[in-house]
Amino acid sequence: LYVRGLFVGFKRSKSAQYEHTALIKLENVNCGEDVDYYLGKKLAYVYKAKTKKMGTNYRCIWGKVCRKHGNSGIVRAKFRRNLPPKAI
């Protein structure tokens, strides 16, 4: 059982960007109250690479939902390795 999400960018201020925290928009989550269920849940960023490792071209970066970001259903997440900018 899973919910798809969209990587919308990194946490940032007016002049700085913090790559260690990603902003994720979860599908069908539109308000702050809905986010509470997902706090602490695991995330997986799955991507396809050119070379095979362990018999497959697909790789995964695991992460976790830390907290909500605003009131529109966006969450902050930290991944084991920072997500690549190509993922936006």
mmCIF file of C-alpha atoms in Angstrom:
data_model
loop_
_atom_site.group_PDB
_atom_site.id
_atom_site.type_symbol
_atom_site.label_atom_id
_atom_site.label_comp_id
_atom_site.label_asym_id
_atom_site.label_seq_id
_atom_site.Cartn_x
_atom_site.Cartn_y
_atom_site.Cartn_z
ATOM 1 C CA LEU A 1 0.000 0.000 0.000
ATOM 2 C CA TYR A 2 1.511 3.329 -1.020
ATOM 3 C CA VAL A 3 0.715 6.904 -2.004
ATOM 4 C CA ARG A 4 2.493 8.649 -4.848
ATOM 5 C CA GLY A 5 4.211 11.942 -4.181
ATOM 6 C CA LEU A 6 5.841 14.717 -6.168
ATOM 7 C CA PHE A 7 9.204 16.243 -5.253
ATOM 8 C CA VAL A 8 8.541 19.988 -5.545
ATOM 9 C CA GLY A 9 11.859 21.373 -4.301
ATOM 10 C CA PHE A 10 14.136 21.837 -1.337
ATOM 11 C CA LYS A 11 13.412 23.716 1.879
ATOM 12 C CA ARG A 12 14.565 27.290 1.416
ATOM 13 C CA SER A 13 14.560 30.828 2.717
ATOM 14 C CA LYS A 14 14.733 34.024 0.719
ATOM 15 C CA SER A 15 18.423 33.657 -0.059
ATOM 16 C CA ALA A 16 19.451 30.116 0.925
ATOM 17 C CA GLN A 17 18.461 26.595 -0.040
ATOM 18 C CA TYR A 18 18.725 23.608 2.317
ATOM 19 C CA GLU A 19 19.315 20.467 0.259
ATOM 20 C CA HIS A 20 19.113 18.141 3.265
ATOM 21 C CA THR A 21 15.321 18.679 3.502
ATOM 22 C CA ALA A 22 13.036 17.920 0.545
ATOM 23 C CA LEU A 23 9.473 19.190 0.045
ATOM 24 C CA ILE A 24 7.075 16.464 -1.101
ATOM 25 C CA LYS A 25 3.479 16.966 -2.315
ATOM 26 C CA LEU A 26 1.520 13.805 -1.511
ATOM 27 C CA GLU A 27 -1.307 12.730 -3.797
ATOM 28 C CA ASN A 28 -4.853 13.401 -2.443
ATOM 29 C CA VAL A 29 -3.494 15.162 0.674
ATOM 30 C CA ASN A 30 -4.799 18.721 0.551
ATOM 31 C CA CYS A 31 -4.813 20.089 4.102
ATOM 32 C CA GLY A 32 -2.677 20.113 7.213
ATOM 33 C CA GLU A 33 -4.917 17.721 9.162
ATOM 34 C CA ASP A 34 -4.477 14.985 6.519
ATOM 35 C CA VAL A 35 -0.694 15.185 6.866
ATOM 36 C CA ASP A 36 -0.730 13.976 10.484
ATOM 37 C CA TYR A 37 -1.235 10.366 9.357
ATOM 38 C CA TYR A 38 1.953 10.442 7.255
ATOM 39 C CA LEU A 39 4.315 11.854 9.897
ATOM 40 C CA GLY A 40 7.126 9.367 10.518
ATOM 41 C CA LYS A 41 6.232 7.208 7.511
ATOM 42 C CA LYS A 42 8.954 6.007 5.126
ATOM 43 C CA LEU A 43 9.454 7.380 1.620
ATOM 44 C CA ALA A 44 11.216 5.830 -1.349
ATOM 45 C CA TYR A 45 12.648 7.749 -4.313
ATOM 46 C CA VAL A 46 12.963 5.113 -7.061
ATOM 47 C CA TYR A 47 14.946 5.903 -10.197
ATOM 48 C CA LYS A 48 16.457 4.098 -13.160
ATOM 49 C CA ALA A 49 20.234 4.050 -13.693
ATOM 50 C CA LYS A 50 22.278 3.112 -16.752
ATOM 51 C CA THR A 51 24.382 0.367 -15.172
ATOM 52 C CA LYS A 52 23.109 -2.738 -13.430
ATOM 53 C CA LYS A 53 23.818 -3.285 -9.756
ATOM 54 C CA MET A 54 22.665 -6.410 -7.955
ATOM 55 C CA GLY A 55 20.882 -7.537 -11.124
ATOM 56 C CA THR A 56 18.650 -4.493 -11.686
ATOM 57 C CA ASN A 57 18.809 -1.003 -13.178
ATOM 58 C CA TYR A 58 16.452 0.461 -10.564
ATOM 59 C CA ARG A 59 17.816 2.119 -7.440
ATOM 60 C CA CYS A 60 16.173 3.602 -4.372
ATOM 61 C CA ILE A 61 16.888 6.368 -1.867
ATOM 62 C CA TRP A 62 14.990 5.909 1.396
ATOM 63 C CA GLY A 63 13.699 8.767 3.517
ATOM 64 C CA LYS A 64 11.232 9.707 6.230
ATOM 65 C CA VAL A 65 8.497 12.334 6.618
ATOM 66 C CA CYS A 66 9.644 14.801 9.300
ATOM 67 C CA ARG A 67 6.874 17.385 9.579
ATOM 68 C CA LYS A 68 4.312 19.316 7.607
ATOM 69 C CA HIS A 69 5.167 22.359 5.519
ATOM 70 C CA GLY A 70 2.374 24.924 5.473
ATOM 71 C CA ASN A 71 -1.323 24.093 5.256
ATOM 72 C CA SER A 72 -1.646 22.721 1.718
ATOM 73 C CA GLY A 73 -0.618 19.094 2.272
ATOM 74 C CA ILE A 74 3.105 19.449 1.549
ATOM 75 C CA VAL A 75 5.494 17.608 3.870
ATOM 76 C CA ARG A 76 9.180 17.997 4.720
ATOM 77 C CA ALA A 77 11.241 14.857 4.343
ATOM 78 C CA LYS A 78 14.834 13.861 4.985
ATOM 79 C CA PHE A 79 16.474 11.207 2.833
ATOM 80 C CA ARG A 80 19.559 9.108 3.569
ATOM 81 C CA ARG A 81 21.311 10.846 0.680
ATOM 82 C CA ASN A 82 20.129 14.216 -0.583
ATOM 83 C CA LEU A 83 17.818 13.938 -3.572
ATOM 84 C CA PRO A 84 19.386 14.956 -6.890
ATOM 85 C CA PRO A 85 18.168 18.234 -8.430
ATOM 86 C CA LYS A 86 17.240 16.246 -11.544
ATOM 87 C CA ALA A 87 14.337 14.805 -9.534
ATOM 88 C CA ILE A 88 12.444 18.133 -9.406
#
